[in-house]
Each structure stands twice: as C-alpha cells, then as structure tokens.
PDB file of C-alpha atoms in Angstrom:
ATOM      1  CA  MET U   1      -9.731  28.003 -33.924  1.00  0.00           C
ATOM      2  CA  LYS U   2     -11.544  31.387 -33.943  1.00  0.00           C
ATOM      3  CA  LEU U   3      -9.881  34.560 -31.455  1.00  0.00           C
ATOM      4  CA  CYS U   4     -12.014  36.922 -30.291  1.00  0.00           C
ATOM      5  CA  ARG U   5     -11.057  40.646 -30.552  1.00  0.00           C
ATOM      6  CA  ASN U   6     -12.837  41.260 -27.504  1.00  0.00           C
ATOM      7  CA  CYS U   7     -11.280  39.602 -24.507  1.00  0.00           C
ATOM      8  CA  ARG U   8      -8.076  37.795 -26.936  1.00  0.00           C
ATOM      9  CA  THR U   9     -10.049  34.117 -26.258  1.00  0.00           C
ATOM     10  CA  ILE U  10      -9.827  31.157 -28.497  1.00  0.00           C
ATOM     11  CA  ASN U  11     -13.116  29.448 -28.985  1.00  0.00           C
ATOM     12  CA  GLU U  12     -13.927  26.802 -30.834  1.00  0.00           C
ATOM     13  CA  ASP U  13     -14.646  27.536 -34.905  1.00  0.00           C
ATOM     14  CA  SER U  14     -18.607  26.642 -34.412  1.00  0.00           C
ATOM     15  CA  ALA U  15     -18.053  29.125 -32.069  1.00  0.00           C
ATOM     16  CA  VAL U  16     -20.960  32.695 -32.655  1.00  0.00           C
ATOM     17  CA  ALA U  17     -20.359  34.770 -29.618  1.00  0.00           C
ATOM     18  CA  CYS U  18     -17.310  34.605 -26.981  1.00  0.00           C
ATOM     19  CA  ALA U  19     -17.521  31.433 -25.057  1.00  0.00           C
ATOM     20  CA  ARG U  20     -15.315  34.374 -21.703  1.00  0.00           C
ATOM     21  CA  CYS U  21     -17.255  37.270 -22.931  1.00  0.00           C
ATOM     22  CA  LYS U  22     -19.896  36.724 -24.706  1.00  0.00           C
ATOM     23  CA  MET U  23     -19.679  39.512 -27.138  1.00  0.00           C
ATOM     24  CA  ARG U  24     -21.293  39.271 -31.204  1.00  0.00           C
ATOM     25  CA  ASP U  25     -19.881  39.574 -33.731  1.00  0.00           C
ATOM     26  CA  GLN U  26     -15.965  40.050 -32.648  1.00  0.00           C
ATOM     27  CA  LEU U  27     -14.878  36.165 -33.524  1.00  0.00           C
ATOM     28  CA  VAL U  28     -12.294  36.177 -36.335  1.00  0.00           C
ATOM     29  CA  SER U  29     -10.095  33.356 -37.519  1.00  0.00           C
ATOM     30  CA  TYR U  30      -7.003  32.590 -36.113  1.00  0.00           C
ATOM     31  CA  ASN U  31      -4.152  30.361 -36.708  1.00  0.00           C
ATOM     32  CA  PRO U  32      -1.006  30.280 -34.528  1.00  0.00           C
ATOM     33  CA  GLU U  33       1.117  28.017 -37.082  1.00  0.00           C
ATOM     34  CA  ALA U  34       0.779  30.871 -39.956  1.00  0.00           C
ATOM     35  CA  THR U  35       1.230  33.893 -36.746  1.00  0.00           C
ATOM     36  CA  LYS U  36       4.568  31.782 -36.149  1.00  0.00           C
ATOM     37  CA  GLU U  37       5.229  31.666 -39.934  1.00  0.00           C
ATOM     38  CA  TRP U  38       5.108  35.039 -40.085  1.00  0.00           C
ATOM     39  CA  GLN U  39       6.729  36.057 -37.375  1.00  0.00           C
ATOM     40  CA  THR U  40       9.369  33.306 -38.225  1.00  0.00           C
ATOM     41  CA  ALA U  41       9.470  34.839 -42.185  1.00  0.00           C
ATOM     42  CA  MET U  42       9.861  38.754 -40.692  1.00  0.00           C
ATOM     43  CA  HIS U  43      12.607  37.911 -38.112  1.00  0.00           C
ATOM     44  CA  LYS U  44      14.703  35.925 -41.037  1.00  0.00           C
ATOM     45  CA  LYS U  45      14.074  39.295 -43.677  1.00  0.00           C
ATOM     46  CA  ASN U  46      15.111  41.665 -40.927  1.00  0.00           C
ATOM     47  CA  ASN U  47      17.943  39.565 -39.490  1.00  0.00           C
ATOM     48  CA  VAL U  48      16.355  39.823 -36.267  1.00  0.00           C
ATOM     49  CA  ALA U  49      17.206  36.861 -33.622  1.00  0.00           C
ATOM     50  CA  LEU U  50      14.698  34.576 -32.928  1.00  0.00           C
ATOM     51  CA  GLN U  51      12.704  35.113 -29.077  1.00  0.00           C
ATOM     52  CA  ASN U  52      10.639  33.080 -27.723  1.00  0.00           C
ATOM     53  CA  VAL U  53       6.706  35.276 -28.577  1.00  0.00           C
ATOM     54  CA  CYS U  54       3.499  34.578 -27.379  1.00  0.00           C
ATOM     55  CA  MET U  55       1.436  33.262 -29.593  1.00  0.00           C
ATOM     56  CA  ASN U  56      -1.726  35.271 -28.828  1.00  0.00           C
ATOM     57  CA  CYS U  57       0.073  38.541 -28.749  1.00  0.00           C
ATOM     58  CA  GLY U  58       3.231  38.709 -29.635  1.00  0.00           C
ATOM     59  CA  THR U  59       4.636  39.730 -26.614  1.00  0.00           C
ATOM     60  CA  THR U  60       8.770  38.490 -26.334  1.00  0.00           C
ATOM     61  CA  ASP U  61       8.773  35.864 -23.524  1.00  0.00           C
ATOM     62  CA  TYR U  62      10.814  37.075 -20.624  1.00  0.00           C
ATOM     63  CA  GLY U  63      11.186  35.002 -17.659  1.00  0.00           C
ATOM     64  CA  ASN U  64       9.763  31.433 -16.756  1.00  0.00           C
ATOM     65  CA  SER U  65       6.774  31.265 -15.819  1.00  0.00           C
ATOM     66  CA  ASP U  66       4.006  28.810 -17.880  1.00  0.00           C
ATOM     67  CA  ARG U  67       2.344  31.802 -19.152  1.00  0.00           C
ATOM     68  CA  CYS U  68       2.614  35.001 -20.690  1.00  0.00           C
ATOM     69  CA  ALA U  69       2.588  38.374 -18.475  1.00  0.00           C
ATOM     70  CA  ARG U  70       0.608  39.918 -20.680  1.00  0.00           C
ATOM     71  CA  CYS U  71      -2.617  38.308 -21.421  1.00  0.00           C
ATOM     72  CA  ARG U  72      -1.736  35.104 -19.764  1.00  0.00           C
ATOM     73  CA  PHE U  73      -2.235  32.615 -23.638  1.00  0.00           C
ATOM     74  CA  PRO U  74      -0.592  29.406 -22.010  1.00  0.00           C
ATOM     75  CA  LEU U  75       3.160  29.444 -23.525  1.00  0.00           C
ATOM     76  CA  LYS U  76       5.058  26.254 -24.614  1.00  0.00           C
ATOM     77  CA  VAL U  77       7.378  25.313 -21.880  1.00  0.00           C
ATOM     78  CA  LYS U  78      10.919  23.659 -22.949  1.00  0.00           C
ATOM     79  CA  LYS U  79      12.300  21.526 -20.761  1.00  0.00           C
ATOM     80  CA  ARG U  80      16.238  22.236 -20.318  1.00  0.00           C
ATOM     81  CA  ASP U  81      18.770  19.833 -20.386  1.00  0.00           C
ATOM     82  CA  ALA U  82      20.031  18.523 -16.893  1.00  0.00           C
TER      83      ALA U  82
END
C-alpha cells in the first residue's frame, strides 16, 4: 500500500497519483503492520501502557466511533462480551 502525504489516503501499490486528491509525487510506502509493531516495541521499551491508536495517524482512540476523530480513518471495532 501507499500513503498520500498530502491527504493521508491509502492507495494501491500500483498508484502513481493519489486517488483522492490527485497529487503526484506524494505517495510513500505504507505498512500498517510494521507501524503497529514499531509502536508496540516503543511502548514496551518505555514501559508505557498500550492504548488503542489510529493505525493511520497514531491518534489515541477515545470514544466509541468506528472512525478516527482526527483523520477519519476506519478503526478496528472490538467486540465486547455480553
């Protein structure tokens, strides 16, 4: 996947310009799993309690919305026990 530095939209690997804002030369490689692994490693290294964070912008997820309050990126919804 590629992430647009201009509007933070995730694009396909084959994209040359952003599908949303049409900007060229703004796409960078993006691997959400690598980002999550890095965040986990930093939290463990610094003895910080893990919190839910947006995988796109890193904002801490406060609330029950299915999208990030800052960048509107879809958040993983956790199922709660009844």
